[in-house]
Tab-separated table of N, CA and C in Angstrom:
chain	number	residue	atom	x	y	z
A	37	UNK	N	-14.392	7.455	-32.875
A	37	UNK	CA	-14.475	7.066	-31.492
A	37	UNK	C	-13.268	7.627	-30.743
A	38	UNK	N	-13.527	8.191	-29.584
A	38	UNK	CA	-12.433	8.706	-28.761
A	38	UNK	C	-12.147	7.720	-27.643
A	39	UNK	N	-10.929	7.696	-27.238
A	39	UNK	CA	-10.550	6.821	-26.130
A	39	UNK	C	-10.249	7.682	-24.921
A	40	UNK	N	-10.531	7.128	-23.790
A	40	UNK	CA	-10.250	7.843	-22.548
A	40	UNK	C	-8.747	7.965	-22.364
A	41	UNK	N	-8.294	9.089	-21.840
A	41	UNK	CA	-6.853	9.231	-21.605
A	41	UNK	C	-6.398	8.221	-20.550
A	42	UNK	N	-5.206	7.719	-20.739
A	42	UNK	CA	-4.671	6.787	-19.752
A	42	UNK	C	-4.016	7.581	-18.638
A	43	UNK	N	-4.128	7.056	-17.457
A	43	UNK	CA	-3.541	7.700	-16.291
A	43	UNK	C	-2.345	6.888	-15.850
A	44	UNK	N	-1.250	7.551	-15.629
A	44	UNK	CA	-0.059	6.871	-15.126
A	44	UNK	C	-0.201	6.724	-13.623
A	45	UNK	N	-0.456	5.502	-13.172
A	45	UNK	CA	-0.654	5.255	-11.749
A	45	UNK	C	0.578	5.551	-10.911
A	46	UNK	N	1.730	5.698	-11.568
A	46	UNK	CA	2.967	5.961	-10.844
A	46	UNK	C	3.343	7.435	-10.831
A	47	UNK	N	2.532	8.266	-11.457
A	47	UNK	CA	2.784	9.702	-11.421
A	47	UNK	C	2.268	10.232	-10.082
A	48	UNK	N	3.175	10.652	-9.247
A	48	UNK	CA	2.798	11.160	-7.926
A	48	UNK	C	2.091	12.503	-8.061
A	49	UNK	N	1.164	12.790	-7.166
A	49	UNK	CA	0.554	14.130	-7.148
A	49	UNK	C	1.637	15.194	-6.979
A	50	UNK	N	1.312	16.403	-7.370
A	50	UNK	CA	2.292	17.495	-7.379
A	50	UNK	C	2.980	17.717	-6.038
A	51	UNK	N	2.281	17.450	-4.930
A	51	UNK	CA	2.884	17.720	-3.619
A	51	UNK	C	3.855	16.632	-3.155
A	52	UNK	N	4.027	15.569	-3.952
A	52	UNK	CA	4.946	14.488	-3.623
A	52	UNK	C	6.073	14.428	-4.645
A	53	UNK	N	7.213	13.928	-4.210
A	53	UNK	CA	8.347	13.792	-5.123
A	53	UNK	C	8.013	12.783	-6.226
A	54	UNK	N	8.532	12.981	-7.433
A	54	UNK	CA	8.258	12.028	-8.513
A	54	UNK	C	8.810	10.644	-8.179
A	55	UNK	N	8.168	9.638	-8.673
A	55	UNK	CA	8.580	8.249	-8.450
A	55	UNK	C	9.465	7.775	-9.579
A	56	UNK	N	10.290	6.824	-9.299
A	56	UNK	CA	11.177	6.254	-10.296
A	56	UNK	C	10.395	5.409	-11.295
A	57	UNK	N	10.726	5.543	-12.549
A	57	UNK	CA	10.098	4.711	-13.593
A	57	UNK	C	10.507	3.248	-13.442
A	58	UNK	N	11.549	2.982	-12.669
A	58	UNK	CA	12.008	1.608	-12.482
A	58	UNK	C	11.150	0.849	-11.478
A	59	UNK	N	10.391	1.541	-10.658
A	59	UNK	CA	9.610	0.908	-9.595
A	59	UNK	C	8.136	0.840	-9.966
A	60	UNK	N	7.801	-0.016	-10.911
A	60	UNK	CA	6.417	-0.099	-11.364
A	60	UNK	C	5.793	-1.460	-11.093
A	61	UNK	N	6.496	-2.323	-10.441
A	61	UNK	CA	5.967	-3.630	-10.084
A	61	UNK	C	5.811	-3.698	-8.572
A	62	UNK	N	5.128	-4.727	-8.133
A	62	UNK	CA	4.998	-4.939	-6.698
A	62	UNK	C	6.383	-5.113	-6.084
A	63	UNK	N	6.615	-4.402	-5.002
A	63	UNK	CA	7.906	-4.490	-4.327
A	63	UNK	C	7.887	-5.538	-3.216
A	64	UNK	N	6.697	-6.060	-2.911
A	64	UNK	CA	6.582	-7.037	-1.833
A	64	UNK	C	6.740	-6.423	-0.460
A	65	UNK	N	6.392	-5.140	-0.321
A	65	UNK	CA	6.598	-4.458	0.963
A	65	UNK	C	5.533	-4.801	1.996
A	66	UNK	N	4.370	-5.323	1.564
A	66	UNK	CA	3.321	-5.733	2.486
A	66	UNK	C	2.358	-4.647	2.911
A	67	UNK	N	2.608	-3.402	2.542
A	67	UNK	CA	1.742	-2.308	2.994
A	67	UNK	C	0.301	-2.467	2.527
A	68	UNK	N	0.101	-2.945	1.307
A	68	UNK	CA	-1.276	-3.089	0.803
A	68	UNK	C	-2.021	-4.215	1.516
A	69	UNK	N	-1.314	-5.072	2.211
A	69	UNK	CA	-1.932	-6.168	2.975
A	69	UNK	C	-2.110	-5.819	4.443
A	70	UNK	N	-1.623	-4.673	4.828
A	70	UNK	CA	-1.705	-4.291	6.237
A	70	UNK	C	-2.409	-2.961	6.454
A	71	UNK	N	-2.289	-2.024	5.527
A	71	UNK	CA	-2.866	-0.695	5.758
A	71	UNK	C	-4.362	-0.602	5.445
A	72	UNK	N	-4.802	-0.918	4.225
A	72	UNK	CA	-6.226	-0.710	3.928
A	72	UNK	C	-7.115	-1.769	4.569
A	73	UNK	N	-8.400	-1.435	4.701
A	73	UNK	CA	-9.339	-2.456	5.149
A	73	UNK	C	-9.667	-3.352	3.945
A	74	UNK	N	-9.869	-4.624	4.187
A	74	UNK	CA	-10.209	-5.580	3.134
A	74	UNK	C	-11.452	-6.317	3.609
A	75	UNK	N	-12.599	-5.847	3.157
A	75	UNK	CA	-13.867	-6.396	3.660
A	75	UNK	C	-14.029	-7.882	3.345
A	76	UNK	N	-13.513	-8.332	2.199
A	76	UNK	CA	-13.639	-9.747	1.836
A	76	UNK	C	-12.932	-10.655	2.839
A	77	UNK	N	-11.994	-10.110	3.581
A	77	UNK	CA	-11.263	-10.876	4.592
A	77	UNK	C	-11.617	-10.425	6.006
A	78	UNK	N	-12.593	-9.534	6.121
A	78	UNK	CA	-12.984	-8.952	7.417
A	78	UNK	C	-11.771	-8.348	8.119
A	79	UNK	N	-10.869	-7.730	7.331
A	79	UNK	CA	-9.648	-7.131	7.855
A	79	UNK	C	-9.857	-5.634	8.045
A	80	UNK	N	-9.745	-5.153	9.267
A	80	UNK	CA	-9.939	-3.724	9.515
A	80	UNK	C	-8.753	-2.867	9.051
A	81	UNK	N	-9.014	-1.594	8.939
A	81	UNK	CA	-8.021	-0.602	8.563
A	81	UNK	C	-6.828	-0.638	9.510
A	82	UNK	N	-5.616	-0.657	8.950
A	82	UNK	CA	-4.402	-0.578	9.747
A	82	UNK	C	-3.992	-1.853	10.455
A	83	UNK	N	-4.683	-2.946	10.174
A	83	UNK	CA	-4.375	-4.226	10.815
A	83	UNK	C	-3.776	-5.169	9.779
A	84	UNK	N	-2.684	-5.780	10.138
A	84	UNK	CA	-2.008	-6.725	9.252
A	84	UNK	C	-2.949	-7.877	8.894
A	85	UNK	N	-3.008	-8.248	7.627
A	85	UNK	CA	-3.824	-9.377	7.191
A	85	UNK	C	-3.328	-10.655	7.864
A	86	UNK	N	-4.257	-11.488	8.280
A	86	UNK	CA	-3.903	-12.745	8.948
A	86	UNK	C	-3.111	-13.667	8.035
A	87	UNK	N	-3.197	-13.459	6.725
A	87	UNK	CA	-2.502	-14.321	5.768
A	87	UNK	C	-1.163	-13.747	5.310
A	88	UNK	N	-0.804	-12.569	5.800
A	88	UNK	CA	0.477	-11.968	5.439
A	88	UNK	C	1.582	-12.653	6.229
A	89	UNK	N	2.476	-13.303	5.514
A	89	UNK	CA	3.548	-14.063	6.158
A	89	UNK	C	4.677	-13.132	6.600
A	90	UNK	N	5.573	-13.605	7.456
A	90	UNK	CA	6.655	-12.748	7.964
A	90	UNK	C	7.517	-12.109	6.871
A	91	UNK	N	7.622	-12.769	5.708
A	91	UNK	CA	8.405	-12.197	4.610
A	91	UNK	C	7.572	-11.263	3.731
A	92	UNK	N	6.391	-10.870	4.222
A	92	UNK	CA	5.462	-9.967	3.538
A	92	UNK	C	4.903	-10.554	2.244
A	93	UNK	N	4.791	-11.856	2.192
A	93	UNK	CA	4.153	-12.538	1.058
A	93	UNK	C	2.824	-13.107	1.522
A	94	UNK	N	1.896	-13.275	0.578
A	94	UNK	CA	0.562	-13.770	0.900
A	94	UNK	C	0.576	-15.276	1.120
A	95	UNK	N	0.024	-15.692	2.247
A	95	UNK	CA	-0.037	-17.108	2.581
A	95	UNK	C	-1.131	-17.859	1.851
A	96	UNK	N	-2.025	-17.132	1.173
A	96	UNK	CA	-3.064	-17.794	0.376
A	96	UNK	C	-3.167	-17.139	-0.996
A	97	UNK	N	-2.014	-16.878	-1.565
A	97	UNK	CA	-1.911	-16.168	-2.833
A	97	UNK	C	-2.815	-16.771	-3.919
A	98	UNK	N	-2.820	-18.063	-4.068
A	98	UNK	CA	-3.611	-18.700	-5.124
A	98	UNK	C	-5.110	-18.618	-4.890
A	99	UNK	N	-5.531	-18.414	-3.659
A	99	UNK	CA	-6.965	-18.357	-3.355
A	99	UNK	C	-7.365	-17.009	-2.745
A	100	UNK	N	-6.554	-15.999	-2.925
A	100	UNK	CA	-6.859	-14.679	-2.364
A	100	UNK	C	-8.114	-14.107	-3.028
A	101	UNK	N	-8.846	-13.235	-2.321
A	101	UNK	CA	-10.084	-12.671	-2.880
A	101	UNK	C	-9.815	-11.733	-4.057
A	102	UNK	N	-10.850	-11.451	-4.816
A	102	UNK	CA	-10.713	-10.612	-6.012
A	102	UNK	C	-10.188	-9.216	-5.674
A	103	UNK	N	-10.540	-8.679	-4.516
A	103	UNK	CA	-10.018	-7.372	-4.111
A	103	UNK	C	-8.496	-7.375	-4.135
A	104	UNK	N	-7.911	-8.441	-3.643
A	104	UNK	CA	-6.453	-8.557	-3.616
A	104	UNK	C	-5.900	-8.853	-5.014
A	105	UNK	N	-6.573	-9.702	-5.758
A	105	UNK	CA	-6.130	-10.043	-7.119
A	105	UNK	C	-6.107	-8.827	-8.027
A	106	UNK	N	-7.075	-7.938	-7.843
A	106	UNK	CA	-7.230	-6.794	-8.736
A	106	UNK	C	-6.416	-5.576	-8.322
A	107	UNK	N	-5.798	-5.624	-7.149
A	107	UNK	CA	-4.980	-4.491	-6.704
A	107	UNK	C	-3.783	-4.328	-7.633
A	108	UNK	N	-3.511	-3.101	-8.027
A	108	UNK	CA	-2.358	-2.798	-8.879
A	108	UNK	C	-1.475	-1.786	-8.169
A	109	UNK	N	-0.178	-2.028	-8.150
A	109	UNK	CA	0.733	-1.055	-7.534
A	109	UNK	C	0.577	0.316	-8.196
A	110	UNK	N	0.799	1.363	-7.422
A	110	UNK	CA	0.718	2.723	-7.931
A	110	UNK	C	1.792	3.578	-7.260
A	111	UNK	N	1.677	4.883	-7.373
A	111	UNK	CA	2.720	5.776	-6.859
A	111	UNK	C	2.907	5.654	-5.346
A	112	UNK	N	1.848	5.278	-4.630
A	112	UNK	CA	1.951	5.139	-3.179
A	112	UNK	C	2.963	4.042	-2.828
A	113	UNK	N	3.009	3.003	-3.643
A	113	UNK	CA	3.972	1.921	-3.411
A	113	UNK	C	5.399	2.466	-3.435
A	114	UNK	N	5.679	3.351	-4.373
A	114	UNK	CA	7.007	3.954	-4.442
A	114	UNK	C	7.300	4.846	-3.263
A	115	UNK	N	6.270	5.360	-2.643
A	115	UNK	CA	6.424	6.232	-1.479
A	115	UNK	C	6.674	5.425	-0.202
A	116	UNK	N	6.034	4.257	-0.071
A	116	UNK	CA	6.123	3.509	1.182
A	116	UNK	C	7.127	2.363	1.155
A	117	UNK	N	7.343	1.743	0.007
A	117	UNK	CA	8.191	0.545	-0.066
A	117	UNK	C	9.610	0.733	0.476
A	118	UNK	N	10.257	1.885	0.284
A	118	UNK	CA	11.624	2.035	0.791
A	118	UNK	C	11.742	2.110	2.310
A	119	UNK	N	10.626	2.302	3.019
A	119	UNK	CA	10.696	2.435	4.473
A	119	UNK	C	11.116	1.111	5.107
A	120	UNK	N	11.846	1.162	6.213
A	120	UNK	CA	12.509	-0.028	6.745
A	120	UNK	C	11.630	-1.081	7.419
A	121	UNK	N	10.441	-0.694	7.894
A	121	UNK	CA	9.611	-1.673	8.611
A	121	UNK	C	8.186	-1.641	8.070
A	122	UNK	N	7.473	-2.738	8.249
A	122	UNK	CA	6.074	-2.781	7.854
A	122	UNK	C	5.279	-1.737	8.629
A	123	UNK	N	5.571	-1.565	9.904
A	123	UNK	CA	4.881	-0.559	10.720
A	123	UNK	C	5.045	0.836	10.110
A	124	UNK	N	6.246	1.190	9.693
A	124	UNK	CA	6.493	2.502	9.086
A	124	UNK	C	5.778	2.629	7.747
A	125	UNK	N	5.768	1.547	6.950
A	125	UNK	CA	5.079	1.571	5.652
A	125	UNK	C	3.583	1.781	5.838
A	126	UNK	N	3.000	1.077	6.807
A	126	UNK	CA	1.564	1.203	7.073
A	126	UNK	C	1.243	2.616	7.553
A	127	UNK	N	2.026	3.146	8.467
A	127	UNK	CA	1.785	4.494	8.980
A	127	UNK	C	1.857	5.526	7.857
A	128	UNK	N	2.829	5.381	6.980
A	128	UNK	CA	2.964	6.328	5.860
A	128	UNK	C	1.801	6.176	4.879
A	129	UNK	N	1.425	4.942	4.564
A	129	UNK	CA	0.295	4.661	3.676
A	129	UNK	C	-0.963	5.346	4.210
A	130	UNK	N	-1.239	5.138	5.496
A	130	UNK	CA	-2.430	5.729	6.108
A	130	UNK	C	-2.346	7.251	6.139
A	131	UNK	N	-1.155	7.779	6.366
A	131	UNK	CA	-0.950	9.223	6.390
A	131	UNK	C	-1.240	9.844	5.025
A	132	UNK	N	-0.798	9.201	3.969
A	132	UNK	CA	-1.030	9.713	2.614
A	132	UNK	C	-2.519	9.887	2.357
A	133	UNK	N	-3.313	8.943	2.814
A	133	UNK	CA	-4.757	8.988	2.591
A	133	UNK	C	-5.519	9.695	3.713
A	134	UNK	N	-4.803	10.240	4.689
A	134	UNK	CA	-5.444	10.958	5.780
A	134	UNK	C	-6.209	10.046	6.729
A	135	UNK	N	-5.786	8.790	6.827
A	135	UNK	CA	-6.486	7.809	7.656
A	135	UNK	C	-5.739	7.443	8.931
A	136	UNK	N	-4.588	8.037	9.162
A	136	UNK	CA	-3.768	7.656	10.307
A	136	UNK	C	-4.476	7.889	11.643
A	137	UNK	N	-5.242	8.944	11.755
A	137	UNK	CA	-5.935	9.213	13.016
A	137	UNK	C	-7.010	8.169	13.310
A	138	UNK	N	-7.552	7.554	12.250
A	138	UNK	CA	-8.595	6.550	12.446
A	138	UNK	C	-8.077	5.272	13.106
A	139	UNK	N	-6.769	5.029	12.991
A	139	UNK	CA	-6.190	3.839	13.621
A	139	UNK	C	-5.230	4.184	14.746
A	140	UNK	N	-5.088	5.480	15.033
A	140	UNK	CA	-4.292	5.896	16.178
A	140	UNK	C	-2.789	5.915	15.962
A	141	UNK	N	-2.350	6.131	14.715
A	141	UNK	CA	-0.917	6.265	14.463
A	141	UNK	C	-0.652	7.619	13.828
A	142	UNK	N	0.552	8.103	13.996
A	142	UNK	CA	0.947	9.367	13.393
A	142	UNK	C	2.283	9.162	12.701
A	143	UNK	N	2.362	9.617	11.461
A	143	UNK	CA	3.603	9.557	10.698
A	143	UNK	C	4.328	10.874	10.901
A	144	UNK	N	5.559	10.815	11.380
A	144	UNK	CA	6.340	12.018	11.641
A	144	UNK	C	7.596	12.041	10.791
A	145	UNK	N	7.447	11.832	9.487
A	145	UNK	CA	8.577	11.887	8.579
A	145	UNK	C	9.674	10.892	8.886
A	146	UNK	N	9.322	9.686	9.198
A	146	UNK	CA	10.308	8.653	9.481
A	146	UNK	C	10.078	7.973	10.811
A	147	UNK	N	9.401	8.676	11.702
A	147	UNK	CA	9.080	8.116	13.007
A	147	UNK	C	7.596	7.765	13.032
A	148	UNK	N	7.252	6.701	13.716
A	148	UNK	CA	5.865	6.321	13.873
A	148	UNK	C	5.514	6.432	15.350
A	149	UNK	N	4.448	7.178	15.624
A	149	UNK	CA	3.984	7.338	17.004
A	149	UNK	C	2.591	6.755	17.131
A	150	UNK	N	2.239	6.298	18.307
A	150	UNK	CA	0.895	5.810	18.578
A	150	UNK	C	0.183	6.850	19.418
A	151	UNK	N	-1.037	7.149	19.002
A	151	UNK	CA	-1.807	8.156	19.749
A	151	UNK	C	-2.311	7.592	21.055
């Protein structure tokens, strides 16, 4: 029996700088609660989750939907977590996936602009 190769979720694609092996846990940056759409919560793309508290922690952590429970940090977390504001993290997250134009923000290497 052969096993499928494991993929290192923290290995950045070739066009991005490598991520630190030390940053493999959730950093609590809040980007995953604000950037992607979460249909189970009727949360649109690029909009902060209504349950995301000011300290970027989940206000309903124990009862969060399976989509949130099953999310695992990956290389994108290492790319966005060091940014100073949630707005900058969300803009960078959306930029990585090519979704920034869909919500009207542009990532300019540290600056966030609204279209």
